[in-house]
Amino acid sequence: MKEIRNIVILTGAGVSAESGIDTFRSAGGLWEQHRVEDVATPEAFERDPELVLRFYDMRRARIQEVEPNAAHQALARLDAEWKGGLLIVTQNVDDLHERAGAGRLLHMHGEHLNAWCLSCDGRHRWYGTLIDRPACPACGIAGRMRPDIVWFGEMPYRMHEIYAALNRADLFVSIGTSGAVYPAAGFVREAREQGVRTLELNLEPSQGSHWFDESRHGPATEIVPAWVDQMLRQQQY
Ligand code: APR
């Protein structure tokens, strides 16, 4: 097997599920509790900003009540000890990867703990609420801040960096994602076309399982630390 030096890891809601954060599409998941059209599109924000701001205020408060789990910690350890290239591309908008210590990390769908001012385009670390229409810390204008979340129909962040990393990769690993949402769900095929080895780590087969060279199924807190141990044991330089 070709030596593995550069790794790209895609994570989804499944990596945070065991920390107590709902996933989107599992039974009783977020998209069963709320209609995407009501809370996760620019049109929804236009139509009913209160409903949208209340939804994200609740989510922003929730992530501050939970802790990173063994899967986040294992990926942070890989980040610290892997001498080759590594990029963790997360679809998650929580800060559990960072709190576990991961540094080579990219949030492609935004972050709950950022507020985005539509007047000055500034982004600000935000732990409180937005429903009370606070003033922007930079431009001072009140009521123009929205959650810094990539909604359906909006372009994910830093796509050039992601594709550049996939082009350099020897291994692409997808963890805790259903493969239901593009462009993230297309990364495995992009990687395959580049001759990159592909591995899925998920509770159950995802919608894109058939594209992967290998799939391992089980809870992230079990299969991710085992995979990281294996990678660090095999590290050749
Ligand atoms: N360990 C491993 N995998 C898990 C676990 C677990 N404990 N619990 C659930 N999973 C898996 C599920 O089997 C499922 O395949 O995680 C996946 C979660 O899928 P989704 O809920 O669809 O979440 P995700 O793939 O991250 O959604 C992608 O869709 O709603 C949008 O922007 C949002 O980033 C999100 C994107």
Short mmCIF file of C-alpha atoms and ligand atoms in Angstrom, two decimals:
data_model
loop_
_atom_site.label_atom_id
_atom_site.label_comp_id
_atom_site.label_asym_id
_atom_site.label_seq_id
_atom_site.Cartn_x
_atom_site.Cartn_y
_atom_site.Cartn_z
CA MET A 1 0.00 0.00 0.00
CA LYS A 2 1.20 3.53 -0.90
CA GLU A 3 2.83 5.39 2.02
CA ILE A 4 0.31 7.70 3.72
CA ARG A 5 1.69 11.15 4.44
CA ASN A 6 -1.16 13.64 3.84
CA ILE A 7 -4.58 13.04 5.37
CA VAL A 8 -7.89 14.89 4.91
CA ILE A 9 -10.61 14.09 7.47
CA LEU A 10 -14.25 15.13 6.99
CA THR A 11 -16.41 15.11 10.12
CA GLY A 12 -20.15 15.45 10.59
CA ALA A 13 -22.77 15.51 13.33
CA GLY A 14 -22.12 11.87 14.24
CA VAL A 15 -18.77 12.81 15.81
CA SER A 16 -20.56 15.07 18.32
CA ALA A 17 -23.59 12.84 18.94
CA GLU A 18 -22.06 11.13 21.98
CA SER A 19 -21.37 14.55 23.51
CA GLY A 20 -25.14 15.05 23.58
CA ILE A 21 -25.63 17.19 20.46
CA ASP A 22 -28.50 16.06 18.23
CA THR A 23 -27.61 14.95 14.73
CA PHE A 24 -29.75 16.22 11.86
CA ARG A 25 -31.25 13.18 10.17
CA SER A 26 -31.38 10.41 12.77
CA ALA A 27 -34.74 9.46 14.35
CA GLY A 28 -35.82 12.42 16.48
CA GLY A 29 -32.98 14.46 14.98
CA LEU A 30 -33.04 18.22 14.41
CA TRP A 31 -34.67 18.04 11.00
CA GLU A 32 -37.54 16.05 12.52
CA GLN A 33 -37.99 18.66 15.22
CA HIS A 34 -37.75 21.68 12.86
CA ARG A 35 -38.41 22.19 9.13
CA VAL A 36 -35.22 23.15 7.29
CA GLU A 37 -37.28 25.71 5.33
CA ASP A 38 -38.26 27.40 8.62
CA VAL A 39 -34.83 27.75 10.24
CA ALA A 40 -31.92 27.05 7.88
CA THR A 41 -32.34 29.15 4.71
CA PRO A 42 -31.79 32.86 3.98
CA GLU A 43 -35.44 33.01 2.92
CA ALA A 44 -36.52 31.73 6.36
CA PHE A 45 -34.44 34.46 8.03
CA GLU A 46 -36.05 37.06 5.78
CA ARG A 47 -39.53 35.70 6.49
CA ASP A 48 -39.33 35.07 10.25
CA PRO A 49 -36.05 36.25 11.81
CA GLU A 50 -37.34 35.69 15.38
CA LEU A 51 -37.93 31.99 14.75
CA VAL A 52 -34.48 31.59 13.19
CA LEU A 53 -32.61 33.61 15.83
CA ARG A 54 -34.39 31.74 18.65
CA PHE A 55 -33.43 28.38 17.06
CA TYR A 56 -29.74 29.31 16.85
CA ASP A 57 -29.71 30.96 20.27
CA MET A 58 -30.91 27.61 21.67
CA ARG A 59 -28.23 25.69 19.72
CA ARG A 60 -25.50 28.16 20.72
CA ALA A 61 -26.43 27.73 24.41
CA ARG A 62 -26.59 23.95 24.05
CA ILE A 63 -23.06 23.49 22.73
CA GLN A 64 -21.73 25.40 25.72
CA GLU A 65 -23.27 22.78 28.04
CA VAL A 66 -21.47 19.78 26.53
CA GLU A 67 -17.87 18.50 26.36
CA PRO A 68 -15.68 16.98 23.62
CA ASN A 69 -15.76 13.16 23.57
CA ALA A 70 -13.14 10.47 22.96
CA ALA A 71 -13.48 10.86 19.18
CA HIS A 72 -12.68 14.60 19.33
CA GLN A 73 -9.81 13.89 21.72
CA ALA A 74 -8.36 11.17 19.47
CA LEU A 75 -8.44 13.47 16.42
CA ALA A 76 -6.73 16.20 18.45
CA ARG A 77 -4.03 13.69 19.41
CA LEU A 78 -3.58 12.73 15.73
CA ASP A 79 -3.31 16.44 14.91
CA ALA A 80 -0.58 16.85 17.55
CA GLU A 81 1.43 13.73 16.67
CA TRP A 82 0.97 13.27 12.88
CA LYS A 83 4.11 14.57 11.19
CA GLY A 84 2.64 14.58 7.68
CA GLY A 85 -0.08 16.84 6.27
CA LEU A 86 -3.43 16.82 8.04
CA LEU A 87 -6.61 18.84 7.63
CA ILE A 88 -9.81 18.25 9.60
CA VAL A 89 -12.70 19.66 7.54
CA THR A 90 -15.76 19.78 9.76
CA GLN A 91 -19.36 20.33 8.73
CA ASN A 92 -20.11 20.81 12.42
CA VAL A 93 -20.79 24.26 13.77
CA ASP A 94 -19.93 23.39 17.39
CA ASP A 95 -16.49 24.10 18.88
CA LEU A 96 -15.77 20.61 20.24
CA HIS A 97 -12.85 19.87 17.91
CA GLU A 98 -11.12 23.07 19.02
CA ARG A 99 -11.92 22.45 22.69
CA ALA A 100 -10.33 19.00 22.36
CA GLY A 101 -7.19 20.73 21.04
CA ALA A 102 -7.38 20.28 17.25
CA GLY A 103 -5.61 23.07 15.36
CA ARG A 104 -5.42 21.96 11.72
CA LEU A 105 -9.18 22.48 11.42
CA LEU A 106 -11.57 24.18 9.00
CA HIS A 107 -15.28 24.91 9.56
CA MET A 108 -16.89 24.69 6.14
CA HIS A 109 -20.46 25.39 7.42
CA GLY A 110 -19.61 28.21 9.84
CA GLU A 111 -19.65 28.35 13.64
CA HIS A 112 -22.35 28.80 16.29
CA LEU A 113 -19.98 30.89 18.39
CA ASN A 114 -19.59 33.52 15.66
CA ALA A 115 -22.05 36.32 14.88
CA TRP A 116 -21.95 37.94 11.44
CA CYS A 117 -22.83 41.62 11.04
CA LEU A 118 -24.63 42.24 7.74
CA SER A 119 -23.81 45.96 7.96
CA CYS A 120 -20.02 45.88 8.28
CA ASP A 121 -19.51 42.20 7.32
CA GLY A 122 -17.59 41.70 10.56
CA ARG A 123 -17.59 38.36 12.35
CA HIS A 124 -17.45 38.37 16.14
CA ARG A 125 -17.04 35.64 18.77
CA TRP A 126 -20.48 35.37 20.34
CA TYR A 127 -21.59 33.32 23.36
CA GLY A 128 -24.87 35.10 24.12
CA THR A 129 -28.13 35.58 22.24
CA LEU A 130 -28.98 37.46 19.03
CA ILE A 131 -32.78 37.55 19.40
CA ASP A 132 -32.50 40.77 21.46
CA ARG A 133 -30.85 42.39 18.40
CA PRO A 134 -27.60 43.52 20.03
CA ALA A 135 -25.32 46.15 18.48
CA CYS A 136 -22.36 45.03 16.40
CA PRO A 137 -19.14 45.39 18.49
CA ALA A 138 -17.38 46.90 15.44
CA CYS A 139 -19.81 49.20 13.61
CA GLY A 140 -22.23 49.71 16.52
CA ILE A 141 -25.31 49.15 14.39
CA ALA A 142 -28.01 47.19 16.24
CA GLY A 143 -30.15 44.36 14.86
CA ARG A 144 -28.03 43.47 11.83
CA MET A 145 -26.24 40.42 13.16
CA ARG A 146 -27.11 36.87 12.09
CA PRO A 147 -25.67 33.47 13.08
CA ASP A 148 -22.46 32.77 11.10
CA ILE A 149 -23.88 29.51 9.77
CA VAL A 150 -23.89 28.44 6.09
CA TRP A 151 -27.56 27.92 5.33
CA PHE A 152 -29.02 25.78 2.56
CA GLY A 153 -28.55 27.58 -0.74
CA GLU A 154 -25.45 29.42 0.53
CA MET A 155 -21.83 28.67 -0.46
CA PRO A 156 -19.74 26.75 2.11
CA TYR A 157 -16.54 28.40 3.33
CA ARG A 158 -12.95 27.88 2.17
CA MET A 159 -13.77 25.42 -0.62
CA HIS A 160 -10.50 26.21 -2.46
CA GLU A 161 -8.45 25.13 0.55
CA ILE A 162 -10.47 21.93 0.87
CA TYR A 163 -10.01 20.92 -2.78
CA ALA A 164 -6.30 21.83 -2.64
CA ALA A 165 -5.89 19.55 0.40
CA LEU A 166 -7.80 16.74 -1.34
CA ASN A 167 -5.46 17.11 -4.33
CA ARG A 168 -2.41 16.62 -2.07
CA ALA A 169 -3.97 13.83 0.02
CA ASP A 170 -2.96 10.17 0.24
CA LEU A 171 -5.91 9.29 2.49
CA PHE A 172 -9.45 10.70 2.83
CA VAL A 173 -11.41 9.72 5.95
CA SER A 174 -15.11 10.51 6.50
CA ILE A 175 -16.38 10.36 10.11
CA GLY A 176 -19.98 10.60 11.38
CA THR A 177 -21.68 12.00 8.31
CA SER A 178 -24.66 10.68 6.33
CA GLY A 179 -23.39 11.79 2.92
CA ALA A 180 -26.71 13.55 2.34
CA VAL A 181 -25.44 17.09 1.79
CA TYR A 182 -23.25 18.41 -1.04
CA PRO A 183 -20.60 19.58 -1.66
CA ALA A 184 -19.22 17.61 1.37
CA ALA A 185 -20.89 14.38 0.22
CA GLY A 186 -18.95 14.66 -3.07
CA PHE A 187 -15.47 14.77 -1.49
CA VAL A 188 -15.11 10.98 -1.51
CA ARG A 189 -15.57 10.83 -5.28
CA GLU A 190 -13.24 13.79 -5.78
CA ALA A 191 -10.65 11.90 -3.72
CA ARG A 192 -11.16 8.63 -5.61
CA GLU A 193 -10.67 10.40 -8.91
CA GLN A 194 -7.31 11.60 -7.59
CA GLY A 195 -6.32 8.03 -6.66
CA VAL A 196 -6.61 8.83 -2.95
CA ARG A 197 -7.38 5.95 -0.55
CA THR A 198 -10.77 6.41 1.15
CA LEU A 199 -12.08 5.22 4.55
CA GLU A 200 -15.49 5.69 6.20
CA LEU A 201 -15.93 5.61 9.99
CA ASN A 202 -19.65 5.80 10.83
CA LEU A 203 -22.27 4.29 13.12
CA GLU A 204 -23.93 2.64 10.08
CA PRO A 205 -23.45 2.66 6.31
CA SER A 206 -23.96 6.21 4.97
CA GLN A 207 -25.57 7.17 1.66
CA GLY A 208 -22.09 7.23 0.09
CA SER A 209 -20.65 4.06 1.66
CA HIS A 210 -20.25 2.33 -1.70
CA TRP A 211 -17.70 4.95 -2.79
CA PHE A 212 -15.27 4.10 0.01
CA ASP A 213 -12.41 1.58 -0.26
CA GLU A 214 -13.12 0.59 3.35
CA SER A 215 -15.92 1.22 5.88
CA ARG A 216 -15.82 0.57 9.62
CA HIS A 217 -19.05 0.87 11.57
CA GLY A 218 -19.62 1.63 15.24
CA PRO A 219 -19.83 4.54 17.69
CA ALA A 220 -17.27 7.29 16.95
CA THR A 221 -15.92 7.17 20.53
CA GLU A 222 -14.83 3.56 19.86
CA ILE A 223 -13.82 3.38 16.19
CA VAL A 224 -12.05 6.76 15.93
CA PRO A 225 -9.55 6.25 18.80
CA ALA A 226 -8.82 2.73 17.44
CA TRP A 227 -8.13 4.13 13.96
CA VAL A 228 -5.93 6.94 15.36
CA ASP A 229 -3.91 4.42 17.41
CA GLN A 230 -3.40 2.37 14.26
CA MET A 231 -2.28 5.41 12.22
CA LEU A 232 0.20 6.61 14.86
CA ARG A 233 1.60 3.08 15.29
CA GLN A 234 2.13 2.87 11.49
CA GLN A 235 3.65 6.36 11.18
CA GLN A 236 6.87 5.81 9.23
CA TYR A 237 8.93 8.96 9.75
N1 APR B 1 -20.85 7.61 15.98
C1 APR B 1 -20.62 7.60 14.62
N2 APR B 1 -21.53 8.00 13.70
C2 APR B 1 -22.73 8.39 14.17
C3 APR B 1 -23.06 8.40 15.55
C4 APR B 1 -22.05 7.99 16.46
N3 APR B 1 -22.27 7.97 17.78
N4 APR B 1 -24.35 8.84 15.69
C5 APR B 1 -24.82 9.07 14.44
N5 APR B 1 -23.84 8.80 13.52
C6 APR B 1 -23.91 8.93 12.06
C7 APR B 1 -25.29 8.60 11.49
O1 APR B 1 -25.35 7.23 11.16
C8 APR B 1 -25.34 9.49 10.25
O2 APR B 1 -24.82 8.79 9.12
O3 APR B 1 -23.70 10.28 11.77
C9 APR B 1 -24.42 10.66 10.60
C10 APR B 1 -25.13 11.98 10.88
O4 APR B 1 -25.77 12.38 9.72
P1 APR B 1 -26.61 13.76 9.66
O5 APR B 1 -27.49 13.86 10.82
O6 APR B 1 -27.19 13.82 8.29
O7 APR B 1 -25.49 14.89 9.85
P2 APR B 1 -24.39 15.41 8.81
O8 APR B 1 -24.00 14.35 7.84
O9 APR B 1 -23.31 16.03 9.59
O10 APR B 1 -25.23 16.56 8.03
C11 APR B 1 -24.57 17.25 7.01
O11 APR B 1 -26.46 18.71 6.76
O12 APR B 1 -28.13 19.63 7.95
C12 APR B 1 -26.99 19.93 7.27
O13 APR B 1 -25.40 21.67 7.49
C13 APR B 1 -25.94 20.56 8.16
O14 APR B 1 -23.59 20.01 8.40
C14 APR B 1 -24.87 19.47 8.27
C15 APR B 1 -25.05 18.70 6.98
#
